[in-house]
XYZ file of C-alpha atoms in Angstrom:
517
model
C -30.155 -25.444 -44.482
C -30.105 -24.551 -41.292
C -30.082 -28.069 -39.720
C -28.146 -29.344 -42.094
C -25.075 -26.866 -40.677
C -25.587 -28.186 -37.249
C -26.000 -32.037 -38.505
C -22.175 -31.199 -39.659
C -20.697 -29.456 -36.709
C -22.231 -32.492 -34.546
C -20.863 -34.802 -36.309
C -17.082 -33.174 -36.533
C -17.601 -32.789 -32.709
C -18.472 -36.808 -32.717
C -14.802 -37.360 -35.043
C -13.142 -35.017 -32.877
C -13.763 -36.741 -29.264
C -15.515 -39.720 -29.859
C -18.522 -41.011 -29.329
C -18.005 -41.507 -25.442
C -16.170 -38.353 -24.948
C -19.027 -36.054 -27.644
C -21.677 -37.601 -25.035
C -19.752 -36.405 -21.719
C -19.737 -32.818 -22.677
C -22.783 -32.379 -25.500
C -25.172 -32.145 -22.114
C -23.806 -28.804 -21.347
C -20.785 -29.267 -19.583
C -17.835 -27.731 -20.017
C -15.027 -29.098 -22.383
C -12.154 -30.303 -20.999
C -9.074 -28.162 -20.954
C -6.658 -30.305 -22.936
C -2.999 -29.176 -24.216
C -2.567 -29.221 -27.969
C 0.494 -31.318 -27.444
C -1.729 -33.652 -25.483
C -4.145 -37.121 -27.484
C -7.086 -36.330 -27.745
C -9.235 -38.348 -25.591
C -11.410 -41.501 -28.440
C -8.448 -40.627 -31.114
C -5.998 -43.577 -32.192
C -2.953 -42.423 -31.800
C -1.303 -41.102 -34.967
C 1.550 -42.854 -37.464
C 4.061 -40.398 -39.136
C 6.190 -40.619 -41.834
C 9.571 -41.020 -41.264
C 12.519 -41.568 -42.919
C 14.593 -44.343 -41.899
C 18.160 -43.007 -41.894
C 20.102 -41.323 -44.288
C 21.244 -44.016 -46.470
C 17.834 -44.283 -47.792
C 18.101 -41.342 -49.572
C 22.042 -40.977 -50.633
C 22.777 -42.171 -54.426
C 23.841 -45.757 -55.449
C 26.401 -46.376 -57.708
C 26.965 -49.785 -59.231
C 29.538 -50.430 -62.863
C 28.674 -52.848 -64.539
C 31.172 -55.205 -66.055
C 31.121 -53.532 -69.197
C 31.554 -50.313 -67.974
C 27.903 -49.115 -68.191
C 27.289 -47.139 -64.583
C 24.191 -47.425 -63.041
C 23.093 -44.702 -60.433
C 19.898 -44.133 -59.049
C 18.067 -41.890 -56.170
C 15.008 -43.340 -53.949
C 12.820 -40.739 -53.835
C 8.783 -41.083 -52.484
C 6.149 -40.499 -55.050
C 4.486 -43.414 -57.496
C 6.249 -41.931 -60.516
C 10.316 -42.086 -61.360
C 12.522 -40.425 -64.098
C 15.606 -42.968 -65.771
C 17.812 -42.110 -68.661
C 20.804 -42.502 -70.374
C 23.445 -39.863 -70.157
C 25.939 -40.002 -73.182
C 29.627 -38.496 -72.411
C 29.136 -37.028 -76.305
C 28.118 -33.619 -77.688
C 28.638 -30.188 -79.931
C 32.440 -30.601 -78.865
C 33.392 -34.125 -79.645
C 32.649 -32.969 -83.489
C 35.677 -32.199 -84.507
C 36.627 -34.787 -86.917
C 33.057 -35.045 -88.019
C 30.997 -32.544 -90.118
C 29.362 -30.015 -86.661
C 25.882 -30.346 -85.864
C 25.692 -34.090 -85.130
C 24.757 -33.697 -82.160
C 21.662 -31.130 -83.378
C 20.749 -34.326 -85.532
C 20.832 -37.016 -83.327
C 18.690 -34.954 -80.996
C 16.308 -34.407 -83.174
C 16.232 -38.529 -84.459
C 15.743 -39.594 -80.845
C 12.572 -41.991 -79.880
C 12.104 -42.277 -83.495
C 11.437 -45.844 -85.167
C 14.215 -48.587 -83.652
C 14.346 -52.002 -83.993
C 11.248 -52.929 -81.171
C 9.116 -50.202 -82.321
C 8.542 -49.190 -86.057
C 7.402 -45.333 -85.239
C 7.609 -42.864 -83.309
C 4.372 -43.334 -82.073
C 4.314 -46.431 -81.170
C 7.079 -45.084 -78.639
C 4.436 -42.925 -77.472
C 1.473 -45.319 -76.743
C 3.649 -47.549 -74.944
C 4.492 -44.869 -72.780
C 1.253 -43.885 -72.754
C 0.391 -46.818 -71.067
C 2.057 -46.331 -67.970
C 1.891 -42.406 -67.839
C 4.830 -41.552 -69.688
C 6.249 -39.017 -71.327
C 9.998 -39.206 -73.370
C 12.335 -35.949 -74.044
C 15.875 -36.027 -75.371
C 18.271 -32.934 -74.791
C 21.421 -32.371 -76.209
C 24.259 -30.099 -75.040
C 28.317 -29.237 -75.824
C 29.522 -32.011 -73.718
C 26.293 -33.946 -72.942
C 23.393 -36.591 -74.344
C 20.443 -37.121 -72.473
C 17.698 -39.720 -73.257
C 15.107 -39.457 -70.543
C 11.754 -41.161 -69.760
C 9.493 -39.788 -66.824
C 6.572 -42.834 -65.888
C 5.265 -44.660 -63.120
C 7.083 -46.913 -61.304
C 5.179 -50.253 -62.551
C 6.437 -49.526 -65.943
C 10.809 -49.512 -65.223
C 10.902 -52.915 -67.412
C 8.945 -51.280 -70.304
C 10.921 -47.995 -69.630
C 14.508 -48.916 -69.340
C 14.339 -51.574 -72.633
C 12.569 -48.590 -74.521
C 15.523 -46.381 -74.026
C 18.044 -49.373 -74.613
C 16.213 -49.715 -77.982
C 15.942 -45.789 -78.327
C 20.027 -45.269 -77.554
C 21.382 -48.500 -79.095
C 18.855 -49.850 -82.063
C 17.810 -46.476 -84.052
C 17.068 -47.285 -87.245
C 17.396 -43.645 -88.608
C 15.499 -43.994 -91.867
C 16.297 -42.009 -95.078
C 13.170 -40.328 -94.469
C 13.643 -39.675 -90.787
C 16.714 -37.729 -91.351
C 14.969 -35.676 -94.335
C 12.426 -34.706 -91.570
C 14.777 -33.895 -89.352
C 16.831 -31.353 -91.859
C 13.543 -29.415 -92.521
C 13.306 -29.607 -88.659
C 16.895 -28.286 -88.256
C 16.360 -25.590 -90.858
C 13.310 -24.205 -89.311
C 15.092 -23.953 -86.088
C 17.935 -22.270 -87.822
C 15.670 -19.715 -89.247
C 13.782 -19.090 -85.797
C 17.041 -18.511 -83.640
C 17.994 -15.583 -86.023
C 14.532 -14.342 -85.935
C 13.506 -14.119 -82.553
C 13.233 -11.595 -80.134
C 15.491 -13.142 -77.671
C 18.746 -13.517 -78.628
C 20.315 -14.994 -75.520
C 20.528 -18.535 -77.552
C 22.563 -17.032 -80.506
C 24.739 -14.874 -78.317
C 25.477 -17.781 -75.988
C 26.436 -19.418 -79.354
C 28.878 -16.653 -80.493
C 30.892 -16.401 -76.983
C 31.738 -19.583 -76.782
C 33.142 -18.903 -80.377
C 35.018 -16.136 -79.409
C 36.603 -17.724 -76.356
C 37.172 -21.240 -77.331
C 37.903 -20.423 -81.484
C 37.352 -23.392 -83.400
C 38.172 -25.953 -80.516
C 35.594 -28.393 -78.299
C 32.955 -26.595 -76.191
C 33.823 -23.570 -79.208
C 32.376 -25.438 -81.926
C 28.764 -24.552 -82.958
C 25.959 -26.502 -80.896
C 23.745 -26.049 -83.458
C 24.206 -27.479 -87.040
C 25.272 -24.704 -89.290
C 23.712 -24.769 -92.364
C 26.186 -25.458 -94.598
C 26.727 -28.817 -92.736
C 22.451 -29.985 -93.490
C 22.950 -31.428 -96.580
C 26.283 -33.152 -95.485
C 25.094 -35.403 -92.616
C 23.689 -38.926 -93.295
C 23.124 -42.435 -91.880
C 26.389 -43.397 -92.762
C 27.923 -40.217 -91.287
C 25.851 -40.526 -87.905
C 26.855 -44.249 -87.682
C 30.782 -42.958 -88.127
C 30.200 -41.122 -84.929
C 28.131 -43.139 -82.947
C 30.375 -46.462 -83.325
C 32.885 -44.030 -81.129
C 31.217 -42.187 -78.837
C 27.725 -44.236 -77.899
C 29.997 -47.334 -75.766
C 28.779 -48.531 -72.384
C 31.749 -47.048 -70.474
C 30.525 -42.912 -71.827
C 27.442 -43.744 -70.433
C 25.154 -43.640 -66.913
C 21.581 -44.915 -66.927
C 20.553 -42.797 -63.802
C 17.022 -42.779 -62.221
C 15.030 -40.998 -59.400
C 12.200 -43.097 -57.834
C 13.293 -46.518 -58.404
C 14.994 -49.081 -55.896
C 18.767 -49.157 -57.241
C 18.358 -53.084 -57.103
C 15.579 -52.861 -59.503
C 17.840 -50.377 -61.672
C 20.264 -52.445 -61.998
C 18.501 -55.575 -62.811
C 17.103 -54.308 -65.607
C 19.969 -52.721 -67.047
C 21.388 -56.160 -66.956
C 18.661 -57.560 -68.691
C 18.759 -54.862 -71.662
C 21.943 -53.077 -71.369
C 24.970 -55.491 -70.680
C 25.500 -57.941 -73.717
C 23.266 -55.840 -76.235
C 24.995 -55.476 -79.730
C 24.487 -51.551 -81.262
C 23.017 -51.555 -84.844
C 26.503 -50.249 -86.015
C 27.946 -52.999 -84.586
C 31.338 -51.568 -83.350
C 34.600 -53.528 -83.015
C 36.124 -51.488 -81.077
C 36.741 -47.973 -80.350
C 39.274 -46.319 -82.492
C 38.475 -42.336 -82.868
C 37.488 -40.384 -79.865
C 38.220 -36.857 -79.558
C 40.231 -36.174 -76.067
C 40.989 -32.823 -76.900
C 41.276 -30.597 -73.336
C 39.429 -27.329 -73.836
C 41.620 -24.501 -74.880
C 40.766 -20.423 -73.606
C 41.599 -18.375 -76.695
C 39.590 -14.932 -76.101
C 38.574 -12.965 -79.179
C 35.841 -11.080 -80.706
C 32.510 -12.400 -82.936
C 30.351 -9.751 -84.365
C 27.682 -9.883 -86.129
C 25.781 -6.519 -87.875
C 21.882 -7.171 -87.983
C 19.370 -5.202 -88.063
C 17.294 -5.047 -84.678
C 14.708 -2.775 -85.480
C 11.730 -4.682 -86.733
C 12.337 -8.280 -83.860
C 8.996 -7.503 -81.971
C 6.558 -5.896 -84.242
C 3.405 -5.053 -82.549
C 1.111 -2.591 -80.001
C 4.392 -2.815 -78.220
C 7.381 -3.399 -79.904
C 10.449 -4.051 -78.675
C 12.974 -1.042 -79.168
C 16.108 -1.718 -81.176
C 18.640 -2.743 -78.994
C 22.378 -3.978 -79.771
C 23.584 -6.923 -77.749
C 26.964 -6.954 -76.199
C 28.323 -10.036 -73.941
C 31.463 -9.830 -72.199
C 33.021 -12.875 -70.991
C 36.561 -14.114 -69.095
C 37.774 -17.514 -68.508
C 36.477 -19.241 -64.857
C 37.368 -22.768 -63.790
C 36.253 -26.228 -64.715
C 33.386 -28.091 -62.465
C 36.082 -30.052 -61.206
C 38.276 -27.359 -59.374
C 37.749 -26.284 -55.580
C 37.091 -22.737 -57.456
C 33.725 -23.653 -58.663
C 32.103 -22.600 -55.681
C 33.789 -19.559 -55.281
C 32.431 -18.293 -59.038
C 29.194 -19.921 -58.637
C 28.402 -17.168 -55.595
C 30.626 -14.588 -57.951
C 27.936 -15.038 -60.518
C 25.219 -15.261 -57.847
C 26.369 -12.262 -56.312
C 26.688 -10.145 -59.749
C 22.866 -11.502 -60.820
C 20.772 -8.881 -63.002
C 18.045 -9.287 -64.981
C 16.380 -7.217 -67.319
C 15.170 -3.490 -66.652
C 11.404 -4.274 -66.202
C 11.271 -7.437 -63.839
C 9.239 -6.749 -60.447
C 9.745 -8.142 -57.258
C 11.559 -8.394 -54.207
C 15.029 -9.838 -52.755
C 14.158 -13.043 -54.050
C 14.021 -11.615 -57.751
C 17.264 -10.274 -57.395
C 16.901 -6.835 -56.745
C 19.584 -6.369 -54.581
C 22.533 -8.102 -56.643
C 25.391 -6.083 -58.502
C 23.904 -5.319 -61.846
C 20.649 -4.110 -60.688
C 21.790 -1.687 -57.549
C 25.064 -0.338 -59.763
C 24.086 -0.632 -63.473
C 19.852 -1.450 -63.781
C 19.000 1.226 -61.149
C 21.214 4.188 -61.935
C 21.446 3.745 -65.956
C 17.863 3.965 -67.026
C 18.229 3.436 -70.506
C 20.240 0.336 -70.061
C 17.275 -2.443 -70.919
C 19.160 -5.100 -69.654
C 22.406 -6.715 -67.542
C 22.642 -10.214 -66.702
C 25.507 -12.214 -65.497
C 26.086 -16.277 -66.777
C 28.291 -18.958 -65.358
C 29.123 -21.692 -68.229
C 31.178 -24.226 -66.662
C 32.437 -27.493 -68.112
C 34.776 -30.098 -67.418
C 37.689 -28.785 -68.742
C 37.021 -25.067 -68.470
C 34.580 -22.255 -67.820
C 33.671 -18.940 -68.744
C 31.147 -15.888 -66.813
C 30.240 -13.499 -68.567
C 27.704 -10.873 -68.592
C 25.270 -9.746 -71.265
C 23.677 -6.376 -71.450
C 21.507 -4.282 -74.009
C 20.714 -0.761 -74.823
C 20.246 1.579 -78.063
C 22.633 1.467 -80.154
C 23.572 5.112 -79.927
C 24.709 4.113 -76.194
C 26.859 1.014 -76.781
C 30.722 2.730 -75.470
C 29.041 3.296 -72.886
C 27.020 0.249 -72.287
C 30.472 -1.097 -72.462
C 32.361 0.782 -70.191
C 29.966 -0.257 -67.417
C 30.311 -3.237 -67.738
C 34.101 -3.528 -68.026
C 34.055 -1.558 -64.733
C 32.257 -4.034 -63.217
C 34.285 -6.493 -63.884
C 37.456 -4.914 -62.512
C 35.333 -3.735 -58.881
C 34.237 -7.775 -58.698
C 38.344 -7.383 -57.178
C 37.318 -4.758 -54.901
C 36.376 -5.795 -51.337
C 33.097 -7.076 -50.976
C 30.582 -6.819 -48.424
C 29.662 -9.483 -45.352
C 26.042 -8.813 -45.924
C 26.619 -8.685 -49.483
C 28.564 -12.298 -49.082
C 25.786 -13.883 -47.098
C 23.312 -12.761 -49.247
C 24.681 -14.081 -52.147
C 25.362 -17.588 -50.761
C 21.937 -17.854 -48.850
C 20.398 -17.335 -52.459
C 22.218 -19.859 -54.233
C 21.660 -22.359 -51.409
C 18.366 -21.784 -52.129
C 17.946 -21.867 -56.022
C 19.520 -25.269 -55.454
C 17.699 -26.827 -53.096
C 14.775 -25.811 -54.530
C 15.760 -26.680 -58.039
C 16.172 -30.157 -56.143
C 12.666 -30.148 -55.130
C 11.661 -31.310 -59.069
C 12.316 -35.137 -60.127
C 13.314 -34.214 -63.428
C 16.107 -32.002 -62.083
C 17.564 -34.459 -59.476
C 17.601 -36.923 -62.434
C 19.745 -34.413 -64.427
C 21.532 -33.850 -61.279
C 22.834 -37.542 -60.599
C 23.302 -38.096 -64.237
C 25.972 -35.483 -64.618
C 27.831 -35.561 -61.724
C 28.241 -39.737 -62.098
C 29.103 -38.938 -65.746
C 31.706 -36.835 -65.152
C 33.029 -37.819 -61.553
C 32.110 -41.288 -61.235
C 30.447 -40.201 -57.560
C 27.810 -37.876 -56.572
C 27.757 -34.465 -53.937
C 24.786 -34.359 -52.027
C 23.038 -30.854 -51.665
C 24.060 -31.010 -48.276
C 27.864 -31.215 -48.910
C 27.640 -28.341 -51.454
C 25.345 -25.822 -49.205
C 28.593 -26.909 -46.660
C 31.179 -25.917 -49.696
C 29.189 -22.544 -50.072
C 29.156 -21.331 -46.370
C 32.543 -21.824 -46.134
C 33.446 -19.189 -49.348
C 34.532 -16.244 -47.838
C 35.202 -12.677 -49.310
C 39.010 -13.266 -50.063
C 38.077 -16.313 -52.473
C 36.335 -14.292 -54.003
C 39.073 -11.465 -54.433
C 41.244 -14.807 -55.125
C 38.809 -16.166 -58.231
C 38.010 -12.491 -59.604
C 41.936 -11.725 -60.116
C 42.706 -15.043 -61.533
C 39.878 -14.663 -63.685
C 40.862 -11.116 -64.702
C 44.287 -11.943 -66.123
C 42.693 -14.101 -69.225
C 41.992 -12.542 -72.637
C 38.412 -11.026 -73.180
C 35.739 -13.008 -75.173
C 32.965 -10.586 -76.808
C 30.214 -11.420 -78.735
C 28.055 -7.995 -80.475
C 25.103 -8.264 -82.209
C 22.877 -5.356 -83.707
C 23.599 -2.305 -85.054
C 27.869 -1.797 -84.207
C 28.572 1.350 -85.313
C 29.378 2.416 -81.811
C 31.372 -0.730 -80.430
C 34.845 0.154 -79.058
C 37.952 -2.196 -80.432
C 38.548 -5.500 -79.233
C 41.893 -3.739 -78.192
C 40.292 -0.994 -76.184
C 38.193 -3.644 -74.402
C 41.001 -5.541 -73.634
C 43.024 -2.163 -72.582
C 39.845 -2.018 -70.016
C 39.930 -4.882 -68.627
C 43.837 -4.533 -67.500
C 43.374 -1.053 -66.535
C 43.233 -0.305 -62.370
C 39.210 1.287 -62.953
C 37.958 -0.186 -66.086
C 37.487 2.939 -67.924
C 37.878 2.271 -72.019
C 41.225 4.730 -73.465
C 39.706 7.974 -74.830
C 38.733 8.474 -77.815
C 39.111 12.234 -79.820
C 37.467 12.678 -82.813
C 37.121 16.247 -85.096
C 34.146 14.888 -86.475
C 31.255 12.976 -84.878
């Protein structure tokens, strides 16, 4: 064993110095004194990586001649990411029956007219490492294909076929309804309830108009979607110029190529005339209240059960992803954070931000205080949801509502800095993942027809300074409240007394006397 140790070191000492120079000094003599920054003497000089300008690495945009954008990001590795992004979602439903989108979600990379299954999808993908995924959101549809770079033929006529050719089968869509209706049954049984509550704000503040229509398919509207429907909506919103094939890892010429080849002069199965019935409604901030009484106390059975809690989110009207003020609320919401009561860690987690040092940390019973930026093209909304028994809701409430109205107060440099450092960080390393650079490009060509680089916004974010924030916050503050409550609401101030907080100079809700409790 022994020997076999010292066989190694020799030889390292042989790759280290070569052969000549191991010879020179393995008699005894000294070793040279040689500067790290020095080459070694018998080593070939080493080749970096480099990166040959910029322009390598800034995103290519090309239109196509019938409107279809193509944009795509170089990035090193032997795998990419391409989709389509579809300008269509939850709030383009309005002359259709809502949920839709839910549907068409849940049909994608199903049987089309290249592939007859769903699996057949897979083991072609299969074949060159792939996997497929298709999200849906209120103003966005994403078809997306992460494989290796080889396969970008394969991959980019797949989702053609998967976007353009579905064949959506009479038993495909009966799947997908006892699909939907499991998935309507799980979000009003889980233990989290962030997904429904997200759900009812956007009710409350946007009542009964685009990003304010339900996301999810109520169920009422199951048995009323069918082919025919679905084809209704697609022949008006699924047209080359609402849509960006973007990818991340390819060579844009490539990219483009192929979306010549299978995107440009391929007819839809609904074969569309023309476009006659899109929805251009502009988002319109209502404010309002959506409660809903359920009972809490059995979520989390188990050794340890989740206590019964009563959900309350709070939300005002922001700005649209298009105004300068964007930036300004992104750090707002940055700067207000939370989390819930029991998360560990340091800065990094959090710790430090609004909710935790002035709600989290001196209100032990609150379980939970978290602030959310929703921001679309038209409009936005932060909010902030907390929890606690439902014995303690008033004043759940009341600290939040004064936390609202001291978001006007002055605001710290260190605070400030902090704030912005963080978010510069959560986005570049968000930026780090293919999948989320994909996303990234996909959106922001969508919507603007151009991309920001993440240099350009971590410039946009140094520059906020405390007055923009003072600037956003009272804008902000002059809109109606949104409120969604769920759980037990015995104790939940009026929508009236909320609002009455919200316009008062300390946020305090108006007492209340009672004779009997």
């Amino acid at each position: 064993m022994a020997t076999h140790l010292c066989k190694c070191r020799t030889w390292s000492r042989v790759q280290r110095f070569g052969i000549a120079a191991y010879r020179k000094y393995s008699s005894g003599g000294g070793y040279p004194n040689i500067s790290l920054s020095a080459p070694l003497p018998g080593i070939p000089k080493p080749v970096f990586a480099s990166v040959d300008g910029h322009e390598k690495y800034e995103t290519k945009i090309t239109t196509l001649e019938n409107g279809l954008k193509v944009a795509s990001q170089n990035k090193f590795g032997q795998f990419c990411t391409v989709g389509i992004l579809v300008n269509s979602g939850s709030r383009h439903e309005a002359k259709y029956p809502s949920g839709i989108a839910h549907f068409l979600e849940k049909l994608a990379f199903s049987s089309t007219a290249q592939y007859g299954s769903k699996d057949e999808i897979l083991l072609t993908l299969e074949k060159h490492g792939g996997i497929c995924d298709c999200q849906t959101s209120r103003d966005t549809t994403m078809y997306a294909v992460s494989a290796e770079v080889k396969g970008l033929d394969t991959v980019v006529s797949l989702l053609s076929d998967a976007v353009l050719q579905p064949r959506l089968l009479d038993e495909e869509i009966e799947m997908t309804k006892m699909a939907i209706r499991f998935e309507l049954e799980d979000l009003n049984m889980r233990p989290d309830p962030e997904p429904l509550l997200t759900e009812m704000i956007h009710a409350a503040a946007y009542r009964g108009n685009t990003v304010g229509l339900p996301r999810f398919c109520p169920v009422d509207n199951v048995e009323k979607i069918d082919k025919k429907v679905l084809h209704g909506y697609l022949r008006n919103y699924y047209c080359p110029e609402r849509m960006v094939l973007a990818g991340v890892g390819i060579e844009h010429e490539q990219l483009v190529e192929c979306a010549r080849k299978y995107l440009l002069n391929v007819k839809p199965v609904w074969e569309t005339p023309a476009v006659t019935n899109v929805d251009l409604s502009v988002a319109q901030y209502t404010g309002g209240i959506v409660r809903m009484e359920k009972d809490m106390s059995d979520v989390s059975l188990g050794p340890t059960p989740i206590p019964e809690l009563t959900h309350i989110m709070i939300g005002l009207e922001s700005c649209s992803f298009l105004e300068e003020d964007f930036i300004p609320f992104a750090v707002l919401n940055m700067m207000m954070g939370g989390g819930g009561s029991f998360s560990a860690g340091g800065p990094g987690k959090g710790m430090f931000t609004r909710l935790y040092l002035n709600v989290l940390n001196r209100h032990h019973w609150m379980y939970n205080a978290t602030s959310y930026h929703h921001s679309y093209e038209d409009s936005g909304l932060l909010c902030i949801h907390a929890s606690a028994d439902p014995r303690q809701v008033r004043e759940m409430v009341e600290i939040i509502t004064r936390e609202f109205i001291q978001m006007a107060g002055n605001t710290g440099e260190m605070e400030l800095e902090r704030a912005k450092t963080q978010l510069k960080s959560m986005l570049m390393m968000n930026l780090e993942s293919r999948p989320v650079i994909f996303e990234d490009v996909g959106r922001q060509v969508l919507s603007t027809g151009k991309r920001k680089l993440p240099h350009e916004l971590c410039d946009l974010i140094s520059k906020v300074t405390a007055s923009d924030i003072k600037r956003v916050t009272a804008k902000m503050l002059r809109s109606k409240p949104a409120v969604a409550a769920l759980g037990d609401l015995t104790e939940l101030p009026s929508y009236e007394h909320i609002q009455a907080a919200l316009s008062s100079k300390d946020g305090r809700l108006p007492r209340m006397y009672r004779l009997f409790r």
